[in-house]
Short mmCIF file of C-alpha atoms in Angstrom, two decimals:
data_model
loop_
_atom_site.label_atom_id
_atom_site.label_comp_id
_atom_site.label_asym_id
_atom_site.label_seq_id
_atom_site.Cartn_x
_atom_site.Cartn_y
_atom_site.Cartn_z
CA UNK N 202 89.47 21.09 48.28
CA UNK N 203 85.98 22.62 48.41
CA UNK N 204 82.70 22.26 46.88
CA UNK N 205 83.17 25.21 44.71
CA UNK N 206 86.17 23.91 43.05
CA UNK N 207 84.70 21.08 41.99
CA UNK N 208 83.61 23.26 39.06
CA UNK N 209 86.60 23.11 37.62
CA UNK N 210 86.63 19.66 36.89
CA UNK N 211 82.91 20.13 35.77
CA UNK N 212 84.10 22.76 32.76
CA UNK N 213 85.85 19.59 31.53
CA UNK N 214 83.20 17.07 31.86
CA UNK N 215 80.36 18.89 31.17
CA UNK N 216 81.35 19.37 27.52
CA UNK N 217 82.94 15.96 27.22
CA UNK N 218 79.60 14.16 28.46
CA UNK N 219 77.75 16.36 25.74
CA UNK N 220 79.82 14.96 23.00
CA UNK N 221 79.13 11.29 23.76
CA UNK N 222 75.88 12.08 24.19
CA UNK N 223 75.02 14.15 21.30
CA UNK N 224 76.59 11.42 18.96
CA UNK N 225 74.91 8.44 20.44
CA UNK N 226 71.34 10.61 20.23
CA UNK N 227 71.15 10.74 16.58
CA UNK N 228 68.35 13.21 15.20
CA UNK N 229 67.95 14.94 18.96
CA UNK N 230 72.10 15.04 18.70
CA UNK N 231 71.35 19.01 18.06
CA UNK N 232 69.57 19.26 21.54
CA UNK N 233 71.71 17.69 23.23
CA UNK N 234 74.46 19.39 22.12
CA UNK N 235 72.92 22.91 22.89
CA UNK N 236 71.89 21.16 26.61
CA UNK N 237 75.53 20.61 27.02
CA UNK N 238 76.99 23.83 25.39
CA UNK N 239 74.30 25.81 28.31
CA UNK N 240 75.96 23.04 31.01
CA UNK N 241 79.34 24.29 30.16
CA UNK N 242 78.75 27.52 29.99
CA UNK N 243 77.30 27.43 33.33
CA UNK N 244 80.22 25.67 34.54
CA UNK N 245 82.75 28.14 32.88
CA UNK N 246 80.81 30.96 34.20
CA UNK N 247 80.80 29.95 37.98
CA UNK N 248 84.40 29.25 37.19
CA UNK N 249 85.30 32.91 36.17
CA UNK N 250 83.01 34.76 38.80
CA UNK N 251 84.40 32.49 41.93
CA UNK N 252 87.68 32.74 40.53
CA UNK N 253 88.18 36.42 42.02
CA UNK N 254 91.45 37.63 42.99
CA UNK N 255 93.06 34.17 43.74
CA UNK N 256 94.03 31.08 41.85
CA UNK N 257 91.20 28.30 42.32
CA UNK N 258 92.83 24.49 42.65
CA UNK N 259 90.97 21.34 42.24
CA UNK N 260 92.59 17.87 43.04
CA UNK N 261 91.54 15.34 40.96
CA UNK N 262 90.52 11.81 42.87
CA UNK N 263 91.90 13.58 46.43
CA UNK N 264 95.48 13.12 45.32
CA UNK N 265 97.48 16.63 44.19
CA UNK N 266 100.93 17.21 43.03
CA UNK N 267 103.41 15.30 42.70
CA UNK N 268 101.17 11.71 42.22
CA UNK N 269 98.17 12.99 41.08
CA UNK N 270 96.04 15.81 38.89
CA UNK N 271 96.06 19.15 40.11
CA UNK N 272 93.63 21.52 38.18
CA UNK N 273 94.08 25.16 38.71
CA UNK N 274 92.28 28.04 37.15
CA UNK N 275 94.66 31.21 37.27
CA UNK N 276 94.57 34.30 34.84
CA UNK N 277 96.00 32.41 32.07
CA UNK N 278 93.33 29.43 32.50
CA UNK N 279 90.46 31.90 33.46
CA UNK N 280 90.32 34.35 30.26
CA UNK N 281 90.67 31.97 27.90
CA UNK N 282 88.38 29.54 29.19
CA UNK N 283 86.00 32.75 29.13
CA UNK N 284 87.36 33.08 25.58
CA UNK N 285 86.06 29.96 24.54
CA UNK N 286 83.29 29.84 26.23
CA UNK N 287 82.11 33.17 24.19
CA UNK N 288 83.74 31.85 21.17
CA UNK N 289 82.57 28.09 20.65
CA UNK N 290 78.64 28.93 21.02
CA UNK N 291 78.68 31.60 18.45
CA UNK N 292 80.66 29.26 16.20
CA UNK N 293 77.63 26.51 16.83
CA UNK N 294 75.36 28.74 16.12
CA UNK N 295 76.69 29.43 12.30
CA UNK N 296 77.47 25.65 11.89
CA UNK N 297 73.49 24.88 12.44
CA UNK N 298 72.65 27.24 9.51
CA UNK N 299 75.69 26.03 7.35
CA UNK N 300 75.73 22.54 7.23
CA UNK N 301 72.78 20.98 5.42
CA UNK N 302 73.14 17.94 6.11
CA UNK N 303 71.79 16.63 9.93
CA UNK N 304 74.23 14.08 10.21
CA UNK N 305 77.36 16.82 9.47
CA UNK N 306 75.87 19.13 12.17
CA UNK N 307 75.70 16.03 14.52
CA UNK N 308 79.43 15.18 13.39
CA UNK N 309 80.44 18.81 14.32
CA UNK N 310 78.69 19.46 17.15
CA UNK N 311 80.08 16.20 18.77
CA UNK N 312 83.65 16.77 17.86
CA UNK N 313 83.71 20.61 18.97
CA UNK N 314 81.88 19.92 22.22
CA UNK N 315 85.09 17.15 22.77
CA UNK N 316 87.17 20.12 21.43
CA UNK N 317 85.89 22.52 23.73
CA UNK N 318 86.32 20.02 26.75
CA UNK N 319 89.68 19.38 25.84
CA UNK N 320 90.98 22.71 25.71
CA UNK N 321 89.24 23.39 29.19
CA UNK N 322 91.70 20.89 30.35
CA UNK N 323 94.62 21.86 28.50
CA UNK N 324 94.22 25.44 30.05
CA UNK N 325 93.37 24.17 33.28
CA UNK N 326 96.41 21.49 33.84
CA UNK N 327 99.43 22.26 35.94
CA UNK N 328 101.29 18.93 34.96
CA UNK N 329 103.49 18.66 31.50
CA UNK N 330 102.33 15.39 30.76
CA UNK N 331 98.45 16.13 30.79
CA UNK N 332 99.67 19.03 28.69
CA UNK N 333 100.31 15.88 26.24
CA UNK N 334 97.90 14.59 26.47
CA UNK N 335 95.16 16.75 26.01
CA UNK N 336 97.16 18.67 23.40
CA UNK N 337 96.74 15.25 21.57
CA UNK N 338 93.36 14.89 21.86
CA UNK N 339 92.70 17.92 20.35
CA UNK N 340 95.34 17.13 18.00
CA UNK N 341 92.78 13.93 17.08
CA UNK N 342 90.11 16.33 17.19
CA UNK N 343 91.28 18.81 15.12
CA UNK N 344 92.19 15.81 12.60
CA UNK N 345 88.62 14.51 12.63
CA UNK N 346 86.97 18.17 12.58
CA UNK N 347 88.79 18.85 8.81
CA UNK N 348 87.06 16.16 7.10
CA UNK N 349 83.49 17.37 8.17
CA UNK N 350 81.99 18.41 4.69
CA UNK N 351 85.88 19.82 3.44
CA UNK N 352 86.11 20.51 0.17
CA UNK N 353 87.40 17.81 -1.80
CA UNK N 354 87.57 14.66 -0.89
CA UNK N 355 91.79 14.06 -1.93
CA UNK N 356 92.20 17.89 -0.66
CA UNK N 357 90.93 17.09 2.84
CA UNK N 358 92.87 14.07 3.35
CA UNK N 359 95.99 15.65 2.34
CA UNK N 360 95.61 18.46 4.44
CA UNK N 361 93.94 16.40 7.29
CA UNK N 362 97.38 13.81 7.10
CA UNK N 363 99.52 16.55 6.70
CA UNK N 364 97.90 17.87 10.22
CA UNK N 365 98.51 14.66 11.74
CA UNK N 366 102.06 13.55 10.62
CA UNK N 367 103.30 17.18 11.56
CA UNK N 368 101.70 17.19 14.97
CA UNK N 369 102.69 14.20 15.59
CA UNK N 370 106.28 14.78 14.98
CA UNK N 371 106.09 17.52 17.44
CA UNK N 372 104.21 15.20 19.65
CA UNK N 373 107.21 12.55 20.02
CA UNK N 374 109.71 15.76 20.93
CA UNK N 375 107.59 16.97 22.99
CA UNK N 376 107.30 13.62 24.79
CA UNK N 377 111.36 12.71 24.91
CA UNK N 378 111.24 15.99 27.10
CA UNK N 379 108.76 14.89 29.33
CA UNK N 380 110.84 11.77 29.89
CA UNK N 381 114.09 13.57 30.33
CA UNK N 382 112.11 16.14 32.96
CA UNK N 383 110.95 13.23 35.17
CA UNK N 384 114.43 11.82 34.58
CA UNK N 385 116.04 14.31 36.48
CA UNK N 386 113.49 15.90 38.79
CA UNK N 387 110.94 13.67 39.18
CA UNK N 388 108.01 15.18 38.86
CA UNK N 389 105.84 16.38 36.18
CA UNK N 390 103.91 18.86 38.36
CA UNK N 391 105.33 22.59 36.44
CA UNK N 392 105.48 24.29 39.83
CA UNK N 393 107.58 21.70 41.15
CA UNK N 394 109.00 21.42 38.44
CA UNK N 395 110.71 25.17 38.51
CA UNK N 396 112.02 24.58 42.34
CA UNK N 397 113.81 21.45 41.39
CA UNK N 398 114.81 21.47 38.06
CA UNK N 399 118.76 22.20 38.50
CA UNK N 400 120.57 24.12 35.12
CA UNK N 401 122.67 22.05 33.02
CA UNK N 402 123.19 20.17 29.83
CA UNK N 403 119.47 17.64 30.88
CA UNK N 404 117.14 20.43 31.70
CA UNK N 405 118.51 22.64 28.47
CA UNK N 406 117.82 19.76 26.35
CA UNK N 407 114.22 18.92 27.53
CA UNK N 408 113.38 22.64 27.07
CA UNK N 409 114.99 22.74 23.10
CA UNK N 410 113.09 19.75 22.18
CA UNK N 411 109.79 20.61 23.57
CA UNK N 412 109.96 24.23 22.41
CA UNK N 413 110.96 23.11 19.19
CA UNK N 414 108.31 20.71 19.43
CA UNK N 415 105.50 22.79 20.04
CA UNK N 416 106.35 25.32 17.56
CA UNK N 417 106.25 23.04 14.78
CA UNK N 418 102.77 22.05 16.45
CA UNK N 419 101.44 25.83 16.38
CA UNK N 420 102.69 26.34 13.04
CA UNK N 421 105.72 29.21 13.52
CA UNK N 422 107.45 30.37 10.79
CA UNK N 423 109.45 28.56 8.90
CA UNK N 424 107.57 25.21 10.00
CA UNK N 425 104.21 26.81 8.95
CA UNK N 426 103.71 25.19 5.71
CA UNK N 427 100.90 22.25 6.74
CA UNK N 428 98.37 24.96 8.01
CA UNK N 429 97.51 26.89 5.38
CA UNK N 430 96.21 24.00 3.32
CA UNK N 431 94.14 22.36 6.91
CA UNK N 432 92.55 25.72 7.32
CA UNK N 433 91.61 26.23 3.31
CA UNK N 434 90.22 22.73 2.56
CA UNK N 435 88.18 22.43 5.55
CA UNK N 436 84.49 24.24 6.10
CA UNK N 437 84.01 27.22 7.43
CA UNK N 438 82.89 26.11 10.93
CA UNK N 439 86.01 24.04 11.32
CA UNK N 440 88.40 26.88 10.08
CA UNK N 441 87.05 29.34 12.19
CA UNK N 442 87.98 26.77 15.11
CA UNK N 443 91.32 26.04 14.04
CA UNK N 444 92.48 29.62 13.70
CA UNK N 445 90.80 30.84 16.26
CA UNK N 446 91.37 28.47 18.97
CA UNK N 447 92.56 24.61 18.66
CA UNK N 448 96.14 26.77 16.55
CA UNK N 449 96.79 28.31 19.92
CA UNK N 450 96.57 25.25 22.05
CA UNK N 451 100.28 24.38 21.67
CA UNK N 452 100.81 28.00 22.46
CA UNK N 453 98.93 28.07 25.97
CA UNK N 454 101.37 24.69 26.36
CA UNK N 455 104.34 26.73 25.77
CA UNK N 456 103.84 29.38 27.83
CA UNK N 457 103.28 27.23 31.04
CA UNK N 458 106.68 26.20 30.49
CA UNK N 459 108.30 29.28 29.73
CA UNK N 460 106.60 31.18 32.93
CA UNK N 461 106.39 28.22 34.91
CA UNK N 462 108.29 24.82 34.54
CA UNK N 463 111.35 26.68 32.73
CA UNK N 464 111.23 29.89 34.91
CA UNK N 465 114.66 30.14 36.39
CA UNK N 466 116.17 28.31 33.19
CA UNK N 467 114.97 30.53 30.33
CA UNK N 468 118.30 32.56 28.72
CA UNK N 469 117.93 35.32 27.10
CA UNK N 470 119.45 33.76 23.71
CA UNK N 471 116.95 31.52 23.51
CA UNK N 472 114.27 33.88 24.05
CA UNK N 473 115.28 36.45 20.84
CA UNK N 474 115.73 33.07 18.78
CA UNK N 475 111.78 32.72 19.49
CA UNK N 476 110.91 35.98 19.27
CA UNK N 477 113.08 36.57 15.72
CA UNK N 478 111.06 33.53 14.27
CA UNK N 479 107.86 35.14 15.65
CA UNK N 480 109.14 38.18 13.75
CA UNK N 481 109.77 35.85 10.62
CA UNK N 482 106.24 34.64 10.87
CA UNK N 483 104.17 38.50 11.13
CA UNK N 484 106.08 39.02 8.07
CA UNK N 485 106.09 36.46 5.95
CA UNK N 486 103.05 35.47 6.72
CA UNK N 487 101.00 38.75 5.79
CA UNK N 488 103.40 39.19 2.33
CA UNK N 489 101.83 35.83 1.68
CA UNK N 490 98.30 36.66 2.75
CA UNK N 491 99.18 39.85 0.43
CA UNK N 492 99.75 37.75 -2.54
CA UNK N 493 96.25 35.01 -2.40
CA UNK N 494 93.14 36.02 -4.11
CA UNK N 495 90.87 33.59 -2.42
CA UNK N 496 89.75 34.58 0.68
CA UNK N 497 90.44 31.92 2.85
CA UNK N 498 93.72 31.53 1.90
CA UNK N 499 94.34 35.43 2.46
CA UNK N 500 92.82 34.30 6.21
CA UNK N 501 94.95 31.64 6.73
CA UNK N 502 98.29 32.91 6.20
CA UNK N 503 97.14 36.34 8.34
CA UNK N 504 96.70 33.24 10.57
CA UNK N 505 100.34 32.41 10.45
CA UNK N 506 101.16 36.26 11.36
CA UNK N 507 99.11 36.37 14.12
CA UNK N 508 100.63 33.60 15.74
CA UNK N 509 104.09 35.13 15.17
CA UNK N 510 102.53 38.09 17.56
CA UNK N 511 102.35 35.68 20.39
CA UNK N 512 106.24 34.92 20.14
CA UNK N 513 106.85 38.29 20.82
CA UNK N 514 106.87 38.02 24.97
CA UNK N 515 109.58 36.50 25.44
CA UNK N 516 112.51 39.36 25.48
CA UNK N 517 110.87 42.24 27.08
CA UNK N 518 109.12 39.73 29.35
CA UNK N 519 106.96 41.92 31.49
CA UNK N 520 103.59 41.97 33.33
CA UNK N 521 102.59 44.34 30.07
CA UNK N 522 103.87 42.28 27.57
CA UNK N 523 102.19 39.10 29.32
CA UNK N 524 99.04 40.93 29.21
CA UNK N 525 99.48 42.07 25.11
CA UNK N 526 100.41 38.73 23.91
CA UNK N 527 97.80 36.80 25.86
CA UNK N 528 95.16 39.87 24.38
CA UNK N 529 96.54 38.94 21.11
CA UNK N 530 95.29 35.68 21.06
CA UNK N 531 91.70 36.60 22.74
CA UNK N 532 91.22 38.97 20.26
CA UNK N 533 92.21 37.31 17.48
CA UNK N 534 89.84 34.45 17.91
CA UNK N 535 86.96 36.26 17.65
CA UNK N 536 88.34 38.45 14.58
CA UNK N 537 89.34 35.46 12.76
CA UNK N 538 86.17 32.96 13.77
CA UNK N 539 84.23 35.84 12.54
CA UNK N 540 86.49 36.17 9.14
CA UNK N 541 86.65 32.68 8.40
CA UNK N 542 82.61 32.58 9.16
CA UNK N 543 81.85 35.51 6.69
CA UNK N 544 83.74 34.19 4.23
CA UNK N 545 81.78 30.80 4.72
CA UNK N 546 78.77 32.58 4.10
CA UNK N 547 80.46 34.69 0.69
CA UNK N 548 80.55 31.32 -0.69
CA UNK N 549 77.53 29.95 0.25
CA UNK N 550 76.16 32.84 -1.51
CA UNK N 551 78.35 32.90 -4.24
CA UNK N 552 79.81 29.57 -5.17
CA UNK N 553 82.90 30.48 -4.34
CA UNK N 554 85.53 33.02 -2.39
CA UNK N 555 87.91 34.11 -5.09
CA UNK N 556 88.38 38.42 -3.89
CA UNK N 557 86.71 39.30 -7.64
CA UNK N 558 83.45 37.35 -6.45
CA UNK N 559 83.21 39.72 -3.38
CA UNK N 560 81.40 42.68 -5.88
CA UNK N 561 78.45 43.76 -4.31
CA UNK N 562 78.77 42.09 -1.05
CA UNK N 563 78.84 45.32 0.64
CA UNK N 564 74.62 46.13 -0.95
CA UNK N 565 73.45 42.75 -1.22
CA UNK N 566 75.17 41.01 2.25
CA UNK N 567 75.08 44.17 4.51
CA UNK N 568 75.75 42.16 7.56
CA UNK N 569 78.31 39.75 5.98
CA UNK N 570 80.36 43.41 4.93
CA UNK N 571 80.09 44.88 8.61
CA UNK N 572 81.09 41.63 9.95
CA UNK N 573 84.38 41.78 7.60
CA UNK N 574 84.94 45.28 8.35
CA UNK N 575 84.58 45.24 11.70
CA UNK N 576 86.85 42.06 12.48
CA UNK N 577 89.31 43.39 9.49
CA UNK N 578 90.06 46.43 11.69
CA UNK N 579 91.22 44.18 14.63
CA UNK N 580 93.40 41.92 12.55
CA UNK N 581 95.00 45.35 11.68
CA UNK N 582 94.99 46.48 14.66
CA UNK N 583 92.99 50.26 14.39
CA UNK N 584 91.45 51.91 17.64
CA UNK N 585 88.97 50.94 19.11
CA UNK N 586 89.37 47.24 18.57
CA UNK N 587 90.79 44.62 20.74
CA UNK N 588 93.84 43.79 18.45
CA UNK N 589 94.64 47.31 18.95
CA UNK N 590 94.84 47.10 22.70
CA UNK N 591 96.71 44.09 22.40
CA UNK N 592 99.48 45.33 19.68
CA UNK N 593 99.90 48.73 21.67
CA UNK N 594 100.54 46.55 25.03
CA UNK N 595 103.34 44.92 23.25
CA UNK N 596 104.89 48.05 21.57
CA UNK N 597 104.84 49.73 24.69
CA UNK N 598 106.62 46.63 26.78
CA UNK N 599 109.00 46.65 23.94
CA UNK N 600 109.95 50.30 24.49
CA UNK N 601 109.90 50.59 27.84
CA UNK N 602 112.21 48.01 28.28
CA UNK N 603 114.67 49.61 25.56
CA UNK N 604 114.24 47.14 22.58
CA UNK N 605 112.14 49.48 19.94
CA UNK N 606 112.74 47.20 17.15
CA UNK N 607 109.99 44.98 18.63
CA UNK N 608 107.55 47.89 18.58
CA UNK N 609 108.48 48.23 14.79
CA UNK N 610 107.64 44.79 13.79
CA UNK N 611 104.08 45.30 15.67
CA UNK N 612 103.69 48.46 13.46
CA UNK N 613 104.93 46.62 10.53
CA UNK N 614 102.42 43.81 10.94
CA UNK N 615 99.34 46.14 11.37
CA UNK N 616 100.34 47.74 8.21
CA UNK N 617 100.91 44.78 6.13
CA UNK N 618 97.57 43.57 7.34
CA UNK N 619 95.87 46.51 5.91
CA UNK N 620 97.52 45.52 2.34
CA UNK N 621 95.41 42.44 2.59
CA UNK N 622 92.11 43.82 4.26
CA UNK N 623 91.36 46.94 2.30
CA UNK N 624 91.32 44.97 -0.25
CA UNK N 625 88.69 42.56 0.39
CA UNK N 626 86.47 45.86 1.71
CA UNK N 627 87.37 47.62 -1.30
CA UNK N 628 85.94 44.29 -3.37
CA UNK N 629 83.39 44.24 -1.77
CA UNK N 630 82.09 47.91 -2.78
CA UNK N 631 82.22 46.98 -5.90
CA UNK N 632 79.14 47.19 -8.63
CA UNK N 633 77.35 43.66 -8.52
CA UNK N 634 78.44 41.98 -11.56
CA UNK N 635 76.27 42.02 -14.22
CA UNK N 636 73.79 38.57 -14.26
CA UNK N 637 75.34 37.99 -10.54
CA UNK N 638 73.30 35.42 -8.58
CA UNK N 639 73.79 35.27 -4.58
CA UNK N 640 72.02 32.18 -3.43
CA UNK N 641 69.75 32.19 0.13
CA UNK N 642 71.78 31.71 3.32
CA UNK N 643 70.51 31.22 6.85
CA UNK N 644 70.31 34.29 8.45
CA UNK N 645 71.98 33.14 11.68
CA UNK N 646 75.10 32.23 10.08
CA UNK N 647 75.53 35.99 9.29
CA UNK N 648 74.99 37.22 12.36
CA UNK N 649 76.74 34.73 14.11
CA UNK N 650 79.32 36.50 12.01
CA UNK N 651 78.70 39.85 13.23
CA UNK N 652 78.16 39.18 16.64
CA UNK N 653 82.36 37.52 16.85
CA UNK N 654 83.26 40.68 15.37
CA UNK N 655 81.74 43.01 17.31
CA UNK N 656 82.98 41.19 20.42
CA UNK N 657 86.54 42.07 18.27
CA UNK N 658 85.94 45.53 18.94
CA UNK N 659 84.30 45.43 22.23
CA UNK N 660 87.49 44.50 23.50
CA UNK N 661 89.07 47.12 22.61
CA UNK N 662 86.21 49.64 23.38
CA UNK N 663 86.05 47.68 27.41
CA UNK N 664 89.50 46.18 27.57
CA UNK N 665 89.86 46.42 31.51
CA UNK N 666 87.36 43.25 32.30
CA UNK N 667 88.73 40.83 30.68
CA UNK N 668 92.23 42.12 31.24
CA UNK N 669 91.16 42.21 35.19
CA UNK N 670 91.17 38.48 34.66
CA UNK N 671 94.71 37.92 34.23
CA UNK N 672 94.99 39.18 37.64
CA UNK N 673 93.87 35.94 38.66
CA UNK N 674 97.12 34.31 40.31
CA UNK N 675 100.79 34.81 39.74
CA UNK N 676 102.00 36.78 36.69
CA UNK N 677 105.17 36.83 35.16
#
């Protein structure tokens, strides 16, 4: 273990020593935070520069694999804690200009700086059962986050209990196949985990019950019905969050066991049963977005579709399709932070985010309307953005490895997306209502805004730096 790797285990404390201390600092709770958020990003950045060509391993108290806490940052770990790291700042930055109130700021500064330390650990853990536990914590997190100025007091407890009662359901089956993993290998350590793991009727069962589990965690289709209503009720700061990064924690989990734990078990009939109910989910998800006329419903259930994409890997499992499912879900959290931003600031302006109110935005919120456009074209997936590197990486695996029906439900997708999209642009272009009012808004918030959606497209315009990233250690 060297001195360098140490950093690893700072990306996680960093951000968790911020949140303490930003709560416990009161009206400085601001500073802090943005002390912390510059710590981490520090960390994260040293991380992702050192992190080169090979996988970088910390061991946690001097004891590794199989008794203690191995750490390891490999292509998976590095681009999205890069992802975050670009992500969770500019998502700050619009919650210090949206929420007027200093002690809501403080509350949301606290909990995403836990948040963001969380998920550095979640991405960063080789073992199965701190893959519980931090998905848990930002499980709590996530909980906690929906009640900071939601809207509605009833709404945001139903949604925020709905959150928690599902999760934890997918918690406990998650956890009976942790116990039946260290049953009959014992060790929790996923590398180990694929060399001793032996097929038959135990290690089949502990991977149904945590896959099931952690797809009724991130919300696939048809056990999808408790987002929509966390990501609507709660503020803008918080949804852009939850869609953009916290939904896709259960994912990350998932795919470590998959490519890792699960490697030499995986059948192919299990893997079409995922990828049909990813399938399930791109469509049904954007013919409901197709049907809402409030904006942030119409963003949450294109939420639900884009996490169908990510279910997609598993048959034409490829370096390629690695790559496109894993650029799905980078590029998709800055489209839909910057989405879910601009439509916090259409109804800060407005009073509300019904598609009718949009008239005008395009004249009187230039930036807002560039933001939407901008991040709209990578949820559909048009050149030059990054959803369109990410959807032709897939369609290509897909045909390349003989199953063209996959590539079809990618195409599908990106043209169901534009039913809901155009829309809101078209709205938007619309003469200002007559006697309209559009009330002041912080000017950061908006370009908070644009600034995640032109990252959208500049990953599409430069895909091959990030992508280089994935390079980072073994790939599928």
């Amino acid at each position: 273990m060297s001195e360098e790797s140490s950093w690893i285990a700072w990306a996680i404390v960093a951000p968790l020593l911020g949140a303490v201390a930003s709560l416990l600092a009161g009206r400085r709770g601001a500073i802090v935070a943005a002390t912390a958020t510059i710590a981490t990003l520090v960390c994260v950045a040293f991380v992702v520069r050192r992190a080169g060509g090979a996988t970088m391993r910390h061991v946690v108290g001097g004891w590794g694999a199989p008794l203690g806490i191995d750490l390891r940052a490999d292509g998976l770990a590095v681009l999205l804690l890069a992802t975050f790291g670009a992500v969770a700042p500019l998502v700050g930055l619009y919650a210090s200009g949206h929420y007027a109130s200093g002690r809501r700021r403080r509350g949301f500064f606290s909990l995403s700086l836990l948040a963001w330390a969380g998920f550095n650990a979640l991405v960063l853990s080789g073992d199965v059962f701190n893959l519980y536990v931090t998905l848990e914590l930002l499980t709590l997190v996530a909980v906690a986050l929906t009640g900071v100025e939601g809207g509605g007091v009833r709404r945001v407890l139903e949604a925020g209990l709905g959150y928690l009662f599902v999760s934890l359901l997918g918690s406990l089956l998650y956890l009976l196949g942790v116990a039946l993993l260290y049953g009959g290998a014992g060790t929790l350590d996923a590398r180990l985990l694929a060399t001793r793991l032996v097929p038959g009727p135990l290690a089949w069962t502990a991977l149904a019950v945590m896959t099931a589990g952690l797809c009724l965690k991130a919300g696939l289709f048809p056990m999808h019905a408790w987002i929509p209503p966390a990501y609507v009720s709660a503020s803008a700061p918080v949804s852009a969050l939850l869609s953009a990064l916290l939904g896709k924690a259960p994912w990350v989990v998932l795919l470590r066991l998959w490519l890792e734990a699960f490697a030499n078990l995986t059948r192919p009939a299990g893997s079409l049963v995922v990828a049909v109910l990813g399938a399930c989910a791109v469509a049904w998800g954007s013919a409901l977005a197709l049907r809402q006329r409030r904006l942030k419903r119409v963003l949450a259930y294109s939420s639900l579709a884009h996490v169908g994409y990510l279910f997609l890997l598993f048959p034409p499992a490829s370096t390629r399709a690695y790559a496109g499912v894993v650029y799905v879900a980078v590029s998709h959290a800055f489209a839909s932070a910057a989405m879910f931003a601009a439509a916090g600031v259409v109804e800060r302006s407005i009073g509300r985010d019904d598609l009718d109110a949009l008239q005008g935005l395009a004249h009187r919120r230039p930036l807002t309307f560039v933001a939407l456009g901008l991040a709209g074209t990578s949820l559909i997936g048009l050149p030059p953005s990054g959803g369109f590197v990410a959807k032709y990486f897939i369609a290509r695996a897909a045909l390349e490895n003989g199953e063209w029906w996959w590539a079809i439900v990618v195409l599908a997708g990106g043209l169901l997306a534009a039913g809901y999209v155009i829309p809101i642009l078209r709205s938007a272009f619309m003469p200002l209502s007559s006697g309209a009012h559009l009330r002041p808004v912080a000017r950061r918030t908006e370009l908070a805004s644009l600034a995640l959606a032109v990252a959208a497209i500049a990953l599409g315009v430069a895909p091959a730096s990030p992508l280089s990233l994935l390079d980072v250690g073994p790939a599928p």
